[in-house]
Every structure is written in C-alpha cells, then in structure tokens.
PDB file of C-alpha atoms in Angstrom:
ATOM      1  CA  MET A 265       0.548  17.543 -14.294  1.00  0.00           C
ATOM      2  CA  GLN A 266       2.478  18.376 -11.149  1.00  0.00           C
ATOM      3  CA  THR A 267       0.755  18.168  -7.776  1.00  0.00           C
ATOM      4  CA  LYS A 268       1.773  19.757  -4.486  1.00  0.00           C
ATOM      5  CA  GLN A 269       4.923  18.427  -2.874  1.00  0.00           C
ATOM      6  CA  TYR A 270       4.595  15.345  -0.700  1.00  0.00           C
ATOM      7  CA  ASP A 271       5.348  16.085   2.952  1.00  0.00           C
ATOM      8  CA  PHE A 272       6.978  12.964   4.401  1.00  0.00           C
ATOM      9  CA  GLU A 273       6.504  13.943   8.075  1.00  0.00           C
ATOM     10  CA  THR A 274       2.773  14.642   7.664  1.00  0.00           C
ATOM     11  CA  GLN A 275       2.268  11.485   5.622  1.00  0.00           C
ATOM     12  CA  TRP A 276       4.208   9.439   8.182  1.00  0.00           C
ATOM     13  CA  LYS A 277       1.882  10.598  10.990  1.00  0.00           C
ATOM     14  CA  ILE A 278      -1.188   9.789   8.893  1.00  0.00           C
ATOM     15  CA  GLY A 279       0.339   6.427   8.026  1.00  0.00           C
ATOM     16  CA  GLN A 280       0.827   5.656  11.728  1.00  0.00           C
ATOM     17  CA  GLU A 281      -2.915   6.125  12.268  1.00  0.00           C
ATOM     18  CA  GLY A 282      -3.594   3.739   9.395  1.00  0.00           C
ATOM     19  CA  GLU A 283      -1.167   1.161  10.781  1.00  0.00           C
ATOM     20  CA  THR A 284      -2.862   1.294  14.194  1.00  0.00           C
ATOM     21  CA  PHE A 285      -6.251   0.818  12.532  1.00  0.00           C
ATOM     22  CA  LEU A 286      -5.019  -2.205  10.534  1.00  0.00           C
ATOM     23  CA  ASP A 287      -3.295  -3.709  13.589  1.00  0.00           C
ATOM     24  CA  GLN A 288      -6.622  -3.500  15.449  1.00  0.00           C
ATOM     25  CA  TRP A 289      -8.433  -5.045  12.467  1.00  0.00           C
ATOM     26  CA  LEU A 290      -6.055  -8.022  12.401  1.00  0.00           C
ATOM     27  CA  SER A 291      -5.537  -8.460  16.163  1.00  0.00           C
ATOM     28  CA  PRO A 292      -8.703 -10.367  17.078  1.00  0.00           C
ATOM     29  CA  THR A 293      -7.666 -13.176  14.731  1.00  0.00           C
ATOM     30  CA  TYR A 294      -3.863 -12.958  14.504  1.00  0.00           C
ATOM     31  CA  LYS A 295      -0.830 -12.160  16.623  1.00  0.00           C
ATOM     32  CA  VAL A 296       0.612  -9.021  14.998  1.00  0.00           C
ATOM     33  CA  LEU A 297       4.253  -8.011  15.451  1.00  0.00           C
ATOM     34  CA  ASN A 298       5.266  -4.523  14.294  1.00  0.00           C
ATOM     35  CA  VAL A 299       8.669  -4.817  12.564  1.00  0.00           C
ATOM     36  CA  SER A 300       8.496  -1.526  10.648  1.00  0.00           C
ATOM     37  CA  GLU A 301      11.406  -0.005  12.603  1.00  0.00           C
ATOM     38  CA  ASP A 302      13.697  -3.005  11.962  1.00  0.00           C
ATOM     39  CA  MET A 303      16.059  -2.185   9.066  1.00  0.00           C
ATOM     40  CA  LYS A 304      16.167  -5.804   7.843  1.00  0.00           C
ATOM     41  CA  TYR A 305      12.384  -5.794   7.410  1.00  0.00           C
ATOM     42  CA  GLN A 306      12.294  -2.219   6.059  1.00  0.00           C
ATOM     43  CA  GLN A 307      14.649  -3.197   3.248  1.00  0.00           C
ATOM     44  CA  SER A 308      12.335  -6.088   2.365  1.00  0.00           C
ATOM     45  CA  GLY A 309       9.185  -3.936   2.382  1.00  0.00           C
ATOM     46  CA  ILE A 310       7.675  -5.680   5.413  1.00  0.00           C
ATOM     47  CA  ASP A 311       5.766  -3.828   8.149  1.00  0.00           C
ATOM     48  CA  ARG A 312       4.263  -6.703  10.134  1.00  0.00           C
ATOM     49  CA  VAL A 313       5.006 -10.323  10.911  1.00  0.00           C
ATOM     50  CA  VAL A 314       1.712 -12.065  11.594  1.00  0.00           C
ATOM     51  CA  THR A 315       1.196 -15.415  13.283  1.00  0.00           C
ATOM     52  CA  ARG A 316      -1.947 -17.356  12.375  1.00  0.00           C
ATOM     53  CA  SER A 317      -3.875 -19.534  14.836  1.00  0.00           C
ATOM     54  CA  ASP A 318      -2.217 -22.653  13.364  1.00  0.00           C
ATOM     55  CA  GLY A 319       1.229 -21.185  14.165  1.00  0.00           C
ATOM     56  CA  SER A 320       2.174 -20.380  10.571  1.00  0.00           C
ATOM     57  CA  VAL A 321       3.744 -16.983   9.920  1.00  0.00           C
ATOM     58  CA  ILE A 322       3.160 -14.511   7.097  1.00  0.00           C
ATOM     59  CA  THR A 323       4.569 -11.065   6.343  1.00  0.00           C
ATOM     60  CA  ILE A 324       2.560  -7.992   5.453  1.00  0.00           C
ATOM     61  CA  GLU A 325       3.249  -4.562   4.024  1.00  0.00           C
ATOM     62  CA  TYR A 326       0.678  -1.884   4.845  1.00  0.00           C
ATOM     63  CA  LYS A 327      -0.349   0.812   2.394  1.00  0.00           C
ATOM     64  CA  PHE A 328      -2.463   3.755   3.535  1.00  0.00           C
ATOM     65  CA  ASP A 329      -3.934   5.455   0.468  1.00  0.00           C
ATOM     66  CA  ILE A 330      -5.832   8.591   1.467  1.00  0.00           C
ATOM     67  CA  ALA A 331      -6.268   9.774  -2.145  1.00  0.00           C
ATOM     68  CA  ALA A 332      -7.838   6.548  -3.452  1.00  0.00           C
ATOM     69  CA  LYS A 333     -11.385   7.357  -2.336  1.00  0.00           C
ATOM     70  CA  ARG A 334     -11.236  10.692  -4.171  1.00  0.00           C
ATOM     71  CA  THR A 335      -9.385   9.482  -7.279  1.00  0.00           C
ATOM     72  CA  GLY A 336     -10.750   5.960  -7.631  1.00  0.00           C
ATOM     73  CA  ASN A 337      -7.159   4.699  -8.008  1.00  0.00           C
ATOM     74  CA  LEU A 338      -4.558   2.885  -5.923  1.00  0.00           C
ATOM     75  CA  PHE A 339      -1.026   4.170  -6.381  1.00  0.00           C
ATOM     76  CA  PHE A 340       1.381   1.400  -7.449  1.00  0.00           C
ATOM     77  CA  GLU A 341       4.898   2.733  -6.812  1.00  0.00           C
ATOM     78  CA  THR A 342       7.475   1.759  -9.441  1.00  0.00           C
ATOM     79  CA  ILE A 343      10.366   4.104  -8.513  1.00  0.00           C
ATOM     80  CA  SER A 344      10.729   5.292  -4.926  1.00  0.00           C
ATOM     81  CA  ASN A 345      13.424   7.880  -5.663  1.00  0.00           C
ATOM     82  CA  ASP A 346      14.131   8.955  -9.250  1.00  0.00           C
ATOM     83  CA  LYS A 347      17.451  10.633  -8.358  1.00  0.00           C
ATOM     84  CA  GLU A 348      18.958   7.470  -6.863  1.00  0.00           C
ATOM     85  CA  LEU A 349      16.876   5.099  -9.030  1.00  0.00           C
ATOM     86  CA  ILE A 350      15.571   3.206  -6.005  1.00  0.00           C
ATOM     87  CA  PRO A 351      12.916   0.674  -7.035  1.00  0.00           C
ATOM     88  CA  GLY A 352       9.446   1.293  -5.618  1.00  0.00           C
ATOM     89  CA  TRP A 353       7.666  -1.047  -3.243  1.00  0.00           C
ATOM     90  CA  GLY A 354       5.544  -2.345  -6.120  1.00  0.00           C
ATOM     91  CA  TRP A 355       8.543  -4.222  -7.512  1.00  0.00           C
ATOM     92  CA  SER A 356      10.770  -4.572  -4.439  1.00  0.00           C
ATOM     93  CA  SER A 357       8.480  -5.581  -1.569  1.00  0.00           C
ATOM     94  CA  GLN A 358       9.021  -9.154  -0.399  1.00  0.00           C
ATOM     95  CA  ALA A 359       5.938  -9.280   1.837  1.00  0.00           C
ATOM     96  CA  ASP A 360       3.529 -12.197   1.471  1.00  0.00           C
ATOM     97  CA  TYR A 361       0.552  -9.814   1.429  1.00  0.00           C
ATOM     98  CA  TRP A 362      -0.118  -6.128   0.888  1.00  0.00           C
ATOM     99  CA  ILE A 363      -2.970  -4.560   2.816  1.00  0.00           C
ATOM    100  CA  PHE A 364      -4.297  -1.248   1.493  1.00  0.00           C
ATOM    101  CA  LEU A 365      -6.416   0.908   3.772  1.00  0.00           C
ATOM    102  CA  ILE A 366      -8.630   3.413   2.001  1.00  0.00           C
ATOM    103  CA  PRO A 367     -10.062   5.481   4.890  1.00  0.00           C
ATOM    104  CA  GLU A 368     -13.833   5.488   5.250  1.00  0.00           C
ATOM    105  CA  GLN A 369     -14.129   3.123   2.301  1.00  0.00           C
ATOM    106  CA  GLU A 370     -12.437  -0.260   2.379  1.00  0.00           C
ATOM    107  CA  ILE A 371      -9.519  -2.537   3.135  1.00  0.00           C
ATOM    108  CA  LEU A 372      -8.038  -4.441   0.192  1.00  0.00           C
ATOM    109  CA  VAL A 373      -5.728  -7.414   0.697  1.00  0.00           C
ATOM    110  CA  PHE A 374      -3.507  -8.526  -2.193  1.00  0.00           C
ATOM    111  CA  LYS A 375      -1.034 -11.237  -2.925  1.00  0.00           C
ATOM    112  CA  PRO A 376       1.706  -9.089  -4.512  1.00  0.00           C
ATOM    113  CA  GLY A 377       2.108 -11.295  -7.577  1.00  0.00           C
ATOM    114  CA  LYS A 378      -1.534 -10.776  -8.547  1.00  0.00           C
ATOM    115  CA  LEU A 379      -1.344  -6.974  -8.381  1.00  0.00           C
ATOM    116  CA  ARG A 380       2.039  -6.933 -10.160  1.00  0.00           C
ATOM    117  CA  ALA A 381       0.622  -9.108 -12.938  1.00  0.00           C
ATOM    118  CA  LEU A 382      -2.310  -6.726 -13.323  1.00  0.00           C
ATOM    119  CA  VAL A 383       0.051  -3.755 -13.606  1.00  0.00           C
ATOM    120  CA  TRP A 384       2.020  -5.560 -16.334  1.00  0.00           C
ATOM    121  CA  GLU A 385      -1.201  -6.435 -18.137  1.00  0.00           C
ATOM    122  CA  LEU A 386      -2.545  -2.869 -18.020  1.00  0.00           C
ATOM    123  CA  GLN A 387       0.783  -1.037 -18.265  1.00  0.00           C
ATOM    124  CA  LYS A 388       0.198   0.300 -21.792  1.00  0.00           C
ATOM    125  CA  SER A 389      -3.142   1.809 -20.781  1.00  0.00           C
ATOM    126  CA  LEU A 390      -1.930   3.280 -17.470  1.00  0.00           C
ATOM    127  CA  LYS A 391      -0.337   6.721 -17.245  1.00  0.00           C
ATOM    128  CA  GLU A 392       2.756   6.979 -15.088  1.00  0.00           C
ATOM    129  CA  ARG A 393       2.565   9.750 -12.517  1.00  0.00           C
ATOM    130  CA  SER A 394       5.229  11.633 -10.604  1.00  0.00           C
ATOM    131  CA  VAL A 395       4.875  12.675  -6.961  1.00  0.00           C
ATOM    132  CA  SER A 396       7.215  15.480  -5.925  1.00  0.00           C
ATOM    133  CA  ASN A 397       9.225  14.935  -2.737  1.00  0.00           C
ATOM    134  CA  ASN A 398      12.018  16.941  -1.140  1.00  0.00           C
ATOM    135  CA  GLY A 399      14.669  16.888  -3.906  1.00  0.00           C
ATOM    136  CA  TYR A 400      13.397  13.861  -5.823  1.00  0.00           C
ATOM    137  CA  ASN A 401      10.271  12.339  -7.335  1.00  0.00           C
ATOM    138  CA  THR A 402       8.433   9.094  -6.736  1.00  0.00           C
ATOM    139  CA  LEU A 403       6.992   7.443  -9.839  1.00  0.00           C
ATOM    140  CA  GLY A 404       4.126   5.036 -10.179  1.00  0.00           C
ATOM    141  CA  TYR A 405       0.882   4.045 -11.820  1.00  0.00           C
ATOM    142  CA  PRO A 406      -2.560   5.036 -10.611  1.00  0.00           C
ATOM    143  CA  MET A 407      -4.337   1.668 -10.777  1.00  0.00           C
ATOM    144  CA  PRO A 408      -8.144   1.851 -11.163  1.00  0.00           C
ATOM    145  CA  LEU A 409      -9.817   0.427  -8.062  1.00  0.00           C
ATOM    146  CA  THR A 410     -12.334  -1.323 -10.303  1.00  0.00           C
ATOM    147  CA  GLN A 411      -9.470  -3.310 -11.845  1.00  0.00           C
ATOM    148  CA  ALA A 412      -7.553  -3.828  -8.589  1.00  0.00           C
ATOM    149  CA  ARG A 413     -10.594  -5.247  -6.809  1.00  0.00           C
ATOM    150  CA  LYS A 414     -10.762  -8.011  -9.434  1.00  0.00           C
ATOM    151  CA  VAL A 415      -7.440  -9.457  -8.217  1.00  0.00           C
ATOM    152  CA  ALA A 416      -7.847  -8.727  -4.499  1.00  0.00           C
ATOM    153  CA  PHE A 417      -7.499 -11.664  -2.118  1.00  0.00           C
ATOM    154  CA  GLN A 418      -9.983 -10.054   0.279  1.00  0.00           C
ATOM    155  CA  ILE A 419     -12.100  -6.885   0.349  1.00  0.00           C
ATOM    156  CA  LYS A 420     -13.613  -5.450   3.519  1.00  0.00           C
ATOM    157  CA  THR A 421     -16.050  -2.550   3.199  1.00  0.00           C
ATOM    158  CA  LEU A 422     -15.602  -0.062   6.026  1.00  0.00           C
ATOM    159  CA  TYR A 423     -18.530   2.305   5.714  1.00  0.00           C
ATOM    160  CA  LEU A 424     -21.631   2.397   3.608  1.00  0.00           C
ATOM    161  CA  GLU A 425     -22.361   5.607   1.778  1.00  0.00           C
ATOM    162  CA  LYS A 426     -25.554   7.449   2.741  1.00  0.00           C
ATOM    163  CA  LEU A 427     -28.509   5.368   1.609  1.00  0.00           C
TER     164      LEU A 427
END
C-alpha cells in the first residue's frame, strides 16, 4: 500500500514545533543544548545534549510522530534511504535516549536498546512499510504503541480524552 509522498520541508517545520515543545518539557529540570545543526551530532542521530542537576550528561534524539495517534503505531525506521542503502535511525542512532512526542496524546522515552530488542522480538509479526520521499523510499516497521509502551523508560500523558 503506497501512501502520499512525504514532504520533507513540511515535516521539518512540524518537527521544529515538536522539538520546541520537548525542549520546554525538559527545561525546568535539565539544561538542554540543541546540537541538531552540528554535523557530528547529526551523523550520530543526536538532537540534544542534556545536562542533569548532578552534572552528568546524556544525549537524546527526538522523534515527532504525528501519525501515531491515528494509527496506534510508532514508526521504527530501518532504512533511511533505499537508493543509497542508508541505515535508519532505529539501527544507527547513538543517542542515550529517544523521546517520541505524539501530539495531543503522550511523550514516550526509550532507552534505544529496549526498543531495538522489541523490534527484533516482534520482527516476524511486523509488516515493513515504505514511505515515499523525493526519489527514494524510507523503510521501517509500524510498532504497536501497546507493545512499545511496555518497554518505555517513561510515559507522560499529555491530554485526557473527553470524559
């Protein structure tokens, strides 16, 4: 099943809004440094360097998944570009934590190894999907939120549905 083509520019702007939201969520507790424009960090799949109150430092990659609320799945990217065979962030990110923002629903924080292990465990039951880009496709697995939540490090509910 082919979906409409992914528009990088539109998605980038939406992603910026998500990054601002997550920066504000983290800022009361942590010092947050945006390194997303630094090529060294980009190549490692790191968007933020965060300093804890004890002075220790961790790295974070943000994921803004606007389809997850509708689909009930997180997208775990396995191949970023099928023409150049560039590995997806799911395998290549070197961040200490991944933070997924699902607008108007929740924030999920993962240790990458836990989510990767879940993908390996469920791989035979997951269906790989292709997202069309400009001249290439991105491949990955829609991961059921019900399964992903089981391995999340932290879950923060954003809004309650109408009671």
